PDB file of C-alpha atoms in Angstrom:
ATOM      1  CA  UNK S  30       0.357   0.121  -0.138  1.00 58.00           C
ATOM      2  CA  UNK S  31       1.302   3.375  -0.771  1.00 62.00           C
ATOM      3  CA  UNK S  32      -0.258   6.177   1.212  1.00 66.00           C
ATOM      4  CA  UNK S  33       0.028   9.860  -0.329  1.00 72.00           C
ATOM      5  CA  UNK S  34       0.295  13.099   1.581  1.00 70.00           C
ATOM      6  CA  UNK S  35      -2.729  15.038   1.172  1.00 73.00           C
ATOM      7  CA  UNK S  36      -1.798  19.006   1.859  1.00 78.00           C
ATOM      8  CA  UNK S  37      -4.705  20.745   3.199  1.00 84.00           C
ATOM      9  CA  UNK S  38      -4.846  24.228   1.604  1.00 87.00           C
ATOM     10  CA  UNK S  39      -6.767  26.911   3.860  1.00 87.00           C
ATOM     11  CA  UNK S  40      -9.537  28.456   2.332  1.00 88.00           C
ATOM     12  CA  UNK S  41      -9.751  32.297   3.219  1.00 86.00           C
ATOM     13  CA  UNK S  42     -12.808  33.321   4.916  1.00 88.00           C
ATOM     14  CA  UNK S  43     -14.842  36.134   3.605  1.00 88.00           C
ATOM     15  CA  UNK S  44     -16.134  38.599   5.768  1.00 84.00           C
ATOM     16  CA  UNK S  45     -19.395  40.306   4.229  1.00 88.00           C
ATOM     17  CA  UNK S  46     -19.013  43.888   4.932  1.00 88.00           C
ATOM     18  CA  UNK S  47     -22.091  45.172   3.505  1.00 90.00           C
ATOM     19  CA  UNK S  48     -24.024  43.011   6.040  1.00 90.00           C
ATOM     20  CA  UNK S  49     -22.038  43.628   9.041  1.00 93.00           C
ATOM     21  CA  UNK S  50     -21.810  47.567   8.249  1.00 94.00           C
ATOM     22  CA  UNK S  51     -25.350  48.672   9.517  1.00 94.00           C
ATOM     23  CA  UNK S  52     -24.969  46.407  12.701  1.00 94.00           C
ATOM     24  CA  UNK S  53     -21.637  48.063  13.450  1.00 95.00           C
ATOM     25  CA  UNK S  54     -22.783  51.510  13.286  1.00 96.00           C
ATOM     26  CA  UNK S  55     -26.200  50.355  15.352  1.00 97.00           C
ATOM     27  CA  UNK S  56     -23.924  49.061  18.208  1.00 97.00           C
ATOM     28  CA  UNK S  57     -21.335  52.014  17.881  1.00 97.00           C
ATOM     29  CA  UNK S  58     -24.527  54.397  18.315  1.00 97.00           C
ATOM     30  CA  UNK S  59     -25.784  52.584  21.046  1.00 96.00           C
ATOM     31  CA  UNK S  60     -22.351  52.490  22.795  1.00 93.00           C
ATOM     32  CA  UNK S  61     -21.787  56.399  22.336  1.00 92.00           C
ATOM     33  CA  UNK S  62     -25.121  56.818  23.737  1.00 88.00           C
ATOM     34  CA  UNK S  63     -24.746  54.932  26.789  1.00 84.00           C
ATOM     35  CA  UNK S  64     -21.347  56.437  27.332  1.00 83.00           C
ATOM     36  CA  UNK S  65     -23.253  59.580  27.352  1.00 81.00           C
ATOM     37  CA  UNK S  66     -25.642  59.026  30.019  1.00 78.00           C
ATOM     38  CA  UNK S  67     -23.177  57.141  32.150  1.00 76.00           C
ATOM     39  CA  UNK S  68     -20.509  59.853  31.874  1.00 76.00           C
ATOM     40  CA  UNK S  69     -22.410  63.413  31.177  1.00 74.00           C
ATOM     41  CA  UNK S  70     -25.888  63.097  32.032  1.00 67.00           C
ATOM     42  CA  UNK S  71     -25.816  65.693  34.964  1.00 69.00           C
ATOM     43  CA  UNK S  72     -25.574  69.335  35.592  1.00 63.00           C
ATOM     44  CA  UNK S  73     -24.819  71.722  32.671  1.00 64.00           C
ATOM     45  CA  UNK S  74     -25.142  69.529  30.144  1.00 65.00           C
ATOM     46  CA  UNK S  75     -27.881  67.610  30.952  1.00 70.00           C
ATOM     47  CA  UNK S  76     -30.516  66.385  28.396  1.00 71.00           C
ATOM     48  CA  UNK S  77     -33.407  65.613  30.860  1.00 69.00           C
ATOM     49  CA  UNK S  78     -34.410  68.273  33.503  1.00 70.00           C
ATOM     50  CA  UNK S  79     -34.952  65.567  36.484  1.00 70.00           C
ATOM     51  CA  UNK S  80     -32.474  63.249  38.265  1.00 71.00           C
ATOM     52  CA  UNK S  81     -33.920  59.737  37.030  1.00 75.00           C
ATOM     53  CA  UNK S  82     -31.297  59.073  34.447  1.00 74.00           C
ATOM     54  CA  UNK S  83     -28.637  60.048  36.844  1.00 72.00           C
ATOM     55  CA  UNK S  84     -29.858  57.935  39.705  1.00 76.00           C
ATOM     56  CA  UNK S  85     -30.542  54.978  37.057  1.00 78.00           C
ATOM     57  CA  UNK S  86     -26.851  54.846  36.101  1.00 78.00           C
ATOM     58  CA  UNK S  87     -25.262  55.979  39.050  1.00 78.00           C
ATOM     59  CA  UNK S  88     -23.717  52.893  40.337  1.00 79.00           C
ATOM     60  CA  UNK S  89     -22.402  52.427  36.844  1.00 78.00           C
ATOM     61  CA  UNK S  90     -20.819  55.734  36.918  1.00 79.00           C
ATOM     62  CA  UNK S  91     -18.798  54.429  39.821  1.00 80.00           C
ATOM     63  CA  UNK S  92     -17.997  51.203  38.790  1.00 80.00           C
ATOM     64  CA  UNK S  93     -16.542  52.795  35.378  1.00 79.00           C
ATOM     65  CA  UNK S  94     -14.730  55.843  37.907  1.00 80.00           C
ATOM     66  CA  UNK S  95     -16.797  58.530  36.702  1.00 77.00           C
ATOM     67  CA  UNK S  96     -16.981  61.233  39.371  1.00 75.00           C
ATOM     68  CA  UNK S  97     -20.800  62.514  40.042  1.00 68.00           C
ATOM     69  CA  UNK S  98     -20.545  63.847  43.603  1.00 67.00           C
TER      70      UNK S  98
END
């Protein structure tokens, strides 16, 4: 019996950028909105007049080392 060596040729994986791009934009936008609410939603740059948003993200703000007091 003779055995032949079969060399495996790696096939490159195609990444469909046109399918991923809308989801990437959505994730980036939601991340920036979340970062705004955690980091800057208080005081002079506040979008909402009450403190509900501040109290909702209060613990996350301390967890990410943003000062708020």
